[in-house]
């Protein structure tokens, strides 16, 4: 059993048995950080693929799971801050600039502002960081809620992909199944929380 070189607080976290094969170095974690940062800053699709792919590589012994999760959270937080600052400074100018796709970009901005008006800070779960900045969300609130959002996303995708990766390669043990179930459970809780908060905010205020 190969243990990850992480602080003792993580020592009990399960690690993948390392099969014969190449162990990737720090460059792989740096690449993961950059990809997640770009995704959180506004480049679509690559965040889920990057976190999920890195977790599967960890399941096959090429990376370690704890560093994958930590690096993904840090990349997501850093990228969110970059995207927020872009939104604050140039968001409206970029979204409302004349040219191809103007109508679609206007719709994105309007929908984002409506989400913040209806859902408040919860809208961070469903909008890009640039929209958060363009909608003038308070920066201190954004930093906290972006971290919560990023952590929840990573804890849903990472463990589920890791567990699935181990199961696919034949390790159908309690660790593999437990991590898969944990990741799916986190995703379900996120959806449940979002739907519940939305219904509460949409409910009419009780008459006094």
PDB file of C-alpha atoms in Angstrom:
ATOM      1  CA  UNK A   1       0.000   0.000   0.000  1.00  0.00           C
ATOM      2  CA  UNK A   2       1.469   3.343  -1.057  1.00  0.00           C
ATOM      3  CA  UNK A   3       0.727   6.190   1.328  1.00  0.00           C
ATOM      4  CA  UNK A   4       0.540   9.765   0.147  1.00  0.00           C
ATOM      5  CA  UNK A   5       2.991  12.241   1.615  1.00  0.00           C
ATOM      6  CA  UNK A   6       0.345  14.470   3.198  1.00  0.00           C
ATOM      7  CA  UNK A   7      -0.222  15.812   6.722  1.00  0.00           C
ATOM      8  CA  UNK A   8      -1.211  13.310   9.405  1.00  0.00           C
ATOM      9  CA  UNK A   9      -4.785  14.601   9.455  1.00  0.00           C
ATOM     10  CA  UNK A  10      -5.241  12.888   6.073  1.00  0.00           C
ATOM     11  CA  UNK A  11      -3.355   9.720   6.988  1.00  0.00           C
ATOM     12  CA  UNK A  12      -6.486   7.607   7.284  1.00  0.00           C
ATOM     13  CA  UNK A  13      -7.744   8.539   3.816  1.00  0.00           C
ATOM     14  CA  UNK A  14      -7.656   5.531   1.480  1.00  0.00           C
ATOM     15  CA  UNK A  15      -4.975   5.463  -1.184  1.00  0.00           C
ATOM     16  CA  UNK A  16      -4.910   3.414  -4.324  1.00  0.00           C
ATOM     17  CA  UNK A  17      -2.594   0.435  -4.462  1.00  0.00           C
ATOM     18  CA  UNK A  18       0.115   1.411  -6.920  1.00  0.00           C
ATOM     19  CA  UNK A  19       0.226  -1.065  -9.791  1.00  0.00           C
ATOM     20  CA  UNK A  20       3.315  -1.351 -11.951  1.00  0.00           C
ATOM     21  CA  UNK A  21       3.439   1.770 -14.084  1.00  0.00           C
ATOM     22  CA  UNK A  22       4.557   5.336 -14.162  1.00  0.00           C
ATOM     23  CA  UNK A  23       3.982   7.604 -11.177  1.00  0.00           C
ATOM     24  CA  UNK A  24       3.418  11.131 -12.446  1.00  0.00           C
ATOM     25  CA  UNK A  25       5.409  13.932 -10.871  1.00  0.00           C
ATOM     26  CA  UNK A  26       4.594  17.447  -9.688  1.00  0.00           C
ATOM     27  CA  UNK A  27       4.063  18.595 -13.260  1.00  0.00           C
ATOM     28  CA  UNK A  28       0.792  16.635 -13.355  1.00  0.00           C
ATOM     29  CA  UNK A  29      -0.568  18.422 -10.286  1.00  0.00           C
ATOM     30  CA  UNK A  30       0.538  21.770 -11.683  1.00  0.00           C
ATOM     31  CA  UNK A  31      -1.244  21.001 -14.959  1.00  0.00           C
ATOM     32  CA  UNK A  32      -4.373  20.043 -13.026  1.00  0.00           C
ATOM     33  CA  UNK A  33      -4.198  23.321 -11.096  1.00  0.00           C
ATOM     34  CA  UNK A  34      -3.924  25.339 -14.307  1.00  0.00           C
ATOM     35  CA  UNK A  35      -6.787  23.508 -16.026  1.00  0.00           C
ATOM     36  CA  UNK A  36      -9.147  23.898 -13.063  1.00  0.00           C
ATOM     37  CA  UNK A  37      -8.108  27.549 -12.723  1.00  0.00           C
ATOM     38  CA  UNK A  38      -8.943  28.194 -16.374  1.00  0.00           C
ATOM     39  CA  UNK A  39     -12.268  26.419 -16.008  1.00  0.00           C
ATOM     40  CA  UNK A  40     -13.259  28.442 -12.940  1.00  0.00           C
ATOM     41  CA  UNK A  41     -12.112  31.629 -14.657  1.00  0.00           C
ATOM     42  CA  UNK A  42     -14.558  30.989 -17.489  1.00  0.00           C
ATOM     43  CA  UNK A  43     -13.237  28.361 -19.931  1.00  0.00           C
ATOM     44  CA  UNK A  44     -16.119  25.863 -20.216  1.00  0.00           C
ATOM     45  CA  UNK A  45     -16.149  22.086 -19.691  1.00  0.00           C
ATOM     46  CA  UNK A  46     -12.527  21.413 -18.784  1.00  0.00           C
ATOM     47  CA  UNK A  47     -12.984  21.548 -15.008  1.00  0.00           C
ATOM     48  CA  UNK A  48     -15.105  18.419 -14.636  1.00  0.00           C
ATOM     49  CA  UNK A  49     -13.002  16.508 -17.164  1.00  0.00           C
ATOM     50  CA  UNK A  50      -9.759  17.544 -15.446  1.00  0.00           C
ATOM     51  CA  UNK A  51     -10.830  16.688 -11.889  1.00  0.00           C
ATOM     52  CA  UNK A  52     -12.520  13.465 -12.945  1.00  0.00           C
ATOM     53  CA  UNK A  53      -9.616  12.418 -15.137  1.00  0.00           C
ATOM     54  CA  UNK A  54      -7.046  13.144 -12.415  1.00  0.00           C
ATOM     55  CA  UNK A  55      -9.084  11.127  -9.905  1.00  0.00           C
ATOM     56  CA  UNK A  56      -9.196   8.175 -12.311  1.00  0.00           C
ATOM     57  CA  UNK A  57      -5.422   8.426 -12.742  1.00  0.00           C
ATOM     58  CA  UNK A  58      -5.157   8.332  -8.946  1.00  0.00           C
ATOM     59  CA  UNK A  59      -7.311   5.196  -8.922  1.00  0.00           C
ATOM     60  CA  UNK A  60      -4.770   3.587 -11.253  1.00  0.00           C
ATOM     61  CA  UNK A  61      -1.845   4.590  -9.070  1.00  0.00           C
ATOM     62  CA  UNK A  62      -0.404   7.366 -11.239  1.00  0.00           C
ATOM     63  CA  UNK A  63      -1.395  10.183  -8.848  1.00  0.00           C
ATOM     64  CA  UNK A  64      -2.501  10.440  -5.221  1.00  0.00           C
ATOM     65  CA  UNK A  65      -6.088  11.299  -4.397  1.00  0.00           C
ATOM     66  CA  UNK A  66      -5.607  13.797  -1.566  1.00  0.00           C
ATOM     67  CA  UNK A  67      -3.256  16.067  -3.556  1.00  0.00           C
ATOM     68  CA  UNK A  68      -5.637  15.832  -6.526  1.00  0.00           C
ATOM     69  CA  UNK A  69      -8.524  17.071  -4.374  1.00  0.00           C
ATOM     70  CA  UNK A  70      -6.512  19.810  -2.651  1.00  0.00           C
ATOM     71  CA  UNK A  71      -4.977  21.091  -5.893  1.00  0.00           C
ATOM     72  CA  UNK A  72      -8.407  21.089  -7.560  1.00  0.00           C
ATOM     73  CA  UNK A  73      -9.941  23.159  -4.765  1.00  0.00           C
ATOM     74  CA  UNK A  74      -7.051  25.635  -4.828  1.00  0.00           C
ATOM     75  CA  UNK A  75      -7.250  25.914  -8.610  1.00  0.00           C
ATOM     76  CA  UNK A  76     -10.997  26.435  -8.487  1.00  0.00           C
ATOM     77  CA  UNK A  77     -10.715  29.167  -5.869  1.00  0.00           C
ATOM     78  CA  UNK A  78      -7.896  30.945  -7.697  1.00  0.00           C
ATOM     79  CA  UNK A  79      -9.688  30.716 -11.037  1.00  0.00           C
ATOM     80  CA  UNK A  80     -12.907  31.967  -9.513  1.00  0.00           C
ATOM     81  CA  UNK A  81     -11.155  35.054  -8.173  1.00  0.00           C
ATOM     82  CA  UNK A  82      -9.585  35.700 -11.585  1.00  0.00           C
ATOM     83  CA  UNK A  83     -12.956  35.342 -13.300  1.00  0.00           C
ATOM     84  CA  UNK A  84     -14.630  37.577 -10.730  1.00  0.00           C
ATOM     85  CA  UNK A  85     -12.069  40.330 -11.240  1.00  0.00           C
ATOM     86  CA  UNK A  86     -12.504  40.088 -15.016  1.00  0.00           C
ATOM     87  CA  UNK A  87     -16.255  40.411 -14.512  1.00  0.00           C
ATOM     88  CA  UNK A  88     -15.913  43.446 -12.249  1.00  0.00           C
ATOM     89  CA  UNK A  89     -13.579  45.295 -14.591  1.00  0.00           C
ATOM     90  CA  UNK A  90     -14.633  44.214 -18.074  1.00  0.00           C
ATOM     91  CA  UNK A  91     -17.615  41.853 -17.690  1.00  0.00           C
ATOM     92  CA  UNK A  92     -20.332  44.097 -19.057  1.00  0.00           C
ATOM     93  CA  UNK A  93     -18.065  45.469 -21.767  1.00  0.00           C
ATOM     94  CA  UNK A  94     -17.196  41.940 -22.917  1.00  0.00           C
ATOM     95  CA  UNK A  95     -20.751  40.631 -22.768  1.00  0.00           C
ATOM     96  CA  UNK A  96     -22.359  43.669 -24.401  1.00  0.00           C
ATOM     97  CA  UNK A  97     -19.785  44.362 -27.067  1.00  0.00           C
ATOM     98  CA  UNK A  98     -21.245  44.614 -30.581  1.00  0.00           C
ATOM     99  CA  UNK A  99     -20.755  41.695 -32.903  1.00  0.00           C
ATOM    100  CA  UNK A 100     -21.632  38.071 -33.364  1.00  0.00           C
ATOM    101  CA  UNK A 101     -23.467  36.459 -30.465  1.00  0.00           C
ATOM    102  CA  UNK A 102     -24.495  39.748 -28.862  1.00  0.00           C
ATOM    103  CA  UNK A 103     -28.073  38.606 -28.250  1.00  0.00           C
ATOM    104  CA  UNK A 104     -26.895  35.404 -26.588  1.00  0.00           C
ATOM    105  CA  UNK A 105     -24.400  37.259 -24.409  1.00  0.00           C
ATOM    106  CA  UNK A 106     -27.051  39.763 -23.362  1.00  0.00           C
ATOM    107  CA  UNK A 107     -29.312  36.892 -22.379  1.00  0.00           C
ATOM    108  CA  UNK A 108     -26.554  35.327 -20.270  1.00  0.00           C
ATOM    109  CA  UNK A 109     -26.006  38.610 -18.411  1.00  0.00           C
ATOM    110  CA  UNK A 110     -29.703  39.219 -17.817  1.00  0.00           C
ATOM    111  CA  UNK A 111     -30.273  35.655 -16.604  1.00  0.00           C
ATOM    112  CA  UNK A 112     -27.272  35.905 -14.294  1.00  0.00           C
ATOM    113  CA  UNK A 113     -28.514  39.130 -12.742  1.00  0.00           C
ATOM    114  CA  UNK A 114     -31.966  37.613 -12.279  1.00  0.00           C
ATOM    115  CA  UNK A 115     -30.442  34.619 -10.506  1.00  0.00           C
ATOM    116  CA  UNK A 116     -28.612  36.897  -8.083  1.00  0.00           C
ATOM    117  CA  UNK A 117     -31.774  38.913  -7.502  1.00  0.00           C
ATOM    118  CA  UNK A 118     -33.767  35.756  -6.714  1.00  0.00           C
ATOM    119  CA  UNK A 119     -31.212  33.464  -5.081  1.00  0.00           C
ATOM    120  CA  UNK A 120     -28.595  35.797  -3.648  1.00  0.00           C
ATOM    121  CA  UNK A 121     -25.285  34.107  -2.827  1.00  0.00           C
ATOM    122  CA  UNK A 122     -26.638  30.708  -3.878  1.00  0.00           C
ATOM    123  CA  UNK A 123     -26.394  31.890  -7.490  1.00  0.00           C
ATOM    124  CA  UNK A 124     -22.631  31.262  -7.310  1.00  0.00           C
ATOM    125  CA  UNK A 125     -23.476  27.557  -7.746  1.00  0.00           C
ATOM    126  CA  UNK A 126     -25.052  28.189 -11.139  1.00  0.00           C
ATOM    127  CA  UNK A 127     -23.273  31.145 -12.734  1.00  0.00           C
ATOM    128  CA  UNK A 128     -19.726  31.773 -13.873  1.00  0.00           C
ATOM    129  CA  UNK A 129     -17.329  33.818 -11.776  1.00  0.00           C
ATOM    130  CA  UNK A 130     -17.346  36.523 -14.436  1.00  0.00           C
ATOM    131  CA  UNK A 131     -21.119  36.891 -14.077  1.00  0.00           C
ATOM    132  CA  UNK A 132     -20.671  37.149 -10.298  1.00  0.00           C
ATOM    133  CA  UNK A 133     -18.305  40.051 -10.852  1.00  0.00           C
ATOM    134  CA  UNK A 134     -20.463  41.702 -13.483  1.00  0.00           C
ATOM    135  CA  UNK A 135     -23.462  41.414 -11.134  1.00  0.00           C
ATOM    136  CA  UNK A 136     -21.416  43.242  -8.458  1.00  0.00           C
ATOM    137  CA  UNK A 137     -21.587  40.502  -5.837  1.00  0.00           C
ATOM    138  CA  UNK A 138     -19.641  41.569  -2.760  1.00  0.00           C
ATOM    139  CA  UNK A 139     -16.078  40.265  -3.130  1.00  0.00           C
ATOM    140  CA  UNK A 140     -15.771  38.923   0.427  1.00  0.00           C
ATOM    141  CA  UNK A 141     -18.991  36.957  -0.052  1.00  0.00           C
ATOM    142  CA  UNK A 142     -17.866  35.665  -3.414  1.00  0.00           C
ATOM    143  CA  UNK A 143     -14.554  34.375  -2.030  1.00  0.00           C
ATOM    144  CA  UNK A 144     -16.345  32.363   0.658  1.00  0.00           C
ATOM    145  CA  UNK A 145     -19.135  31.043  -1.540  1.00  0.00           C
ATOM    146  CA  UNK A 146     -16.827  30.258  -4.433  1.00  0.00           C
ATOM    147  CA  UNK A 147     -14.703  28.185  -2.040  1.00  0.00           C
ATOM    148  CA  UNK A 148     -17.806  26.366  -0.801  1.00  0.00           C
ATOM    149  CA  UNK A 149     -18.969  25.762  -4.359  1.00  0.00           C
ATOM    150  CA  UNK A 150     -15.557  24.588  -5.545  1.00  0.00           C
ATOM    151  CA  UNK A 151     -15.085  22.268  -2.577  1.00  0.00           C
ATOM    152  CA  UNK A 152     -18.526  20.734  -3.049  1.00  0.00           C
ATOM    153  CA  UNK A 153     -17.878  20.243  -6.764  1.00  0.00           C
ATOM    154  CA  UNK A 154     -14.485  18.609  -6.157  1.00  0.00           C
ATOM    155  CA  UNK A 155     -15.856  16.341  -3.406  1.00  0.00           C
ATOM    156  CA  UNK A 156     -18.613  15.210  -5.754  1.00  0.00           C
ATOM    157  CA  UNK A 157     -16.538  14.612  -8.889  1.00  0.00           C
ATOM    158  CA  UNK A 158     -13.223  13.500  -7.363  1.00  0.00           C
ATOM    159  CA  UNK A 159     -14.226  10.654  -5.028  1.00  0.00           C
ATOM    160  CA  UNK A 160     -16.937   9.412  -7.413  1.00  0.00           C
ATOM    161  CA  UNK A 161     -14.452   9.245 -10.307  1.00  0.00           C
ATOM    162  CA  UNK A 162     -11.811   7.652  -8.091  1.00  0.00           C
ATOM    163  CA  UNK A 163     -14.205   4.991  -6.849  1.00  0.00           C
ATOM    164  CA  UNK A 164     -15.525   4.322 -10.340  1.00  0.00           C
ATOM    165  CA  UNK A 165     -11.977   4.072 -11.666  1.00  0.00           C
ATOM    166  CA  UNK A 166     -11.025   1.467  -9.095  1.00  0.00           C
ATOM    167  CA  UNK A 167     -14.215  -0.513  -9.689  1.00  0.00           C
ATOM    168  CA  UNK A 168     -13.628  -0.542 -13.451  1.00  0.00           C
ATOM    169  CA  UNK A 169     -10.118  -1.910 -12.988  1.00  0.00           C
ATOM    170  CA  UNK A 170     -11.442  -4.665 -10.730  1.00  0.00           C
ATOM    171  CA  UNK A 171     -11.047  -3.297  -7.180  1.00  0.00           C
ATOM    172  CA  UNK A 172     -14.638  -3.794  -6.064  1.00  0.00           C
ATOM    173  CA  UNK A 173     -13.883  -3.360  -2.388  1.00  0.00           C
ATOM    174  CA  UNK A 174     -15.635  -1.298   0.273  1.00  0.00           C
ATOM    175  CA  UNK A 175     -13.268   1.644  -0.263  1.00  0.00           C
ATOM    176  CA  UNK A 176     -14.021   1.882  -3.974  1.00  0.00           C
ATOM    177  CA  UNK A 177     -17.763   1.538  -3.516  1.00  0.00           C
ATOM    178  CA  UNK A 178     -17.788   3.881  -0.529  1.00  0.00           C
ATOM    179  CA  UNK A 179     -16.001   6.669  -2.381  1.00  0.00           C
ATOM    180  CA  UNK A 180     -18.285   6.303  -5.393  1.00  0.00           C
ATOM    181  CA  UNK A 181     -21.348   6.501  -3.142  1.00  0.00           C
ATOM    182  CA  UNK A 182     -19.855   9.438  -1.225  1.00  0.00           C
ATOM    183  CA  UNK A 183     -19.291  11.453  -4.390  1.00  0.00           C
ATOM    184  CA  UNK A 184     -22.777  10.760  -5.685  1.00  0.00           C
ATOM    185  CA  UNK A 185     -24.232  11.636  -2.269  1.00  0.00           C
ATOM    186  CA  UNK A 186     -22.445  15.010  -2.266  1.00  0.00           C
ATOM    187  CA  UNK A 187     -23.881  15.767  -5.711  1.00  0.00           C
ATOM    188  CA  UNK A 188     -27.378  14.832  -4.519  1.00  0.00           C
ATOM    189  CA  UNK A 189     -27.036  17.055  -1.432  1.00  0.00           C
ATOM    190  CA  UNK A 190     -25.934  19.986  -3.610  1.00  0.00           C
ATOM    191  CA  UNK A 191     -28.968  19.611  -5.868  1.00  0.00           C
ATOM    192  CA  UNK A 192     -31.311  19.138  -2.893  1.00  0.00           C
ATOM    193  CA  UNK A 193     -29.935  22.208  -1.132  1.00  0.00           C
ATOM    194  CA  UNK A 194     -30.212  24.352  -4.242  1.00  0.00           C
ATOM    195  CA  UNK A 195     -33.798  23.289  -4.948  1.00  0.00           C
ATOM    196  CA  UNK A 196     -34.815  23.768  -1.311  1.00  0.00           C
ATOM    197  CA  UNK A 197     -33.304  27.248  -1.102  1.00  0.00           C
ATOM    198  CA  UNK A 198     -34.888  28.236  -4.385  1.00  0.00           C
ATOM    199  CA  UNK A 199     -38.333  27.136  -3.206  1.00  0.00           C
ATOM    200  CA  UNK A 200     -37.919  29.020   0.071  1.00  0.00           C
ATOM    201  CA  UNK A 201     -36.900  32.225  -1.701  1.00  0.00           C
ATOM    202  CA  UNK A 202     -39.757  31.849  -4.185  1.00  0.00           C
ATOM    203  CA  UNK A 203     -42.364  31.248  -1.460  1.00  0.00           C
ATOM    204  CA  UNK A 204     -44.533  34.293  -0.655  1.00  0.00           C
ATOM    205  CA  UNK A 205     -43.822  35.986   2.631  1.00  0.00           C
ATOM    206  CA  UNK A 206     -46.373  35.177   5.377  1.00  0.00           C
ATOM    207  CA  UNK A 207     -48.918  37.880   6.023  1.00  0.00           C
ATOM    208  CA  UNK A 208     -48.449  39.754   9.284  1.00  0.00           C
TER     209      UNK A 208
END
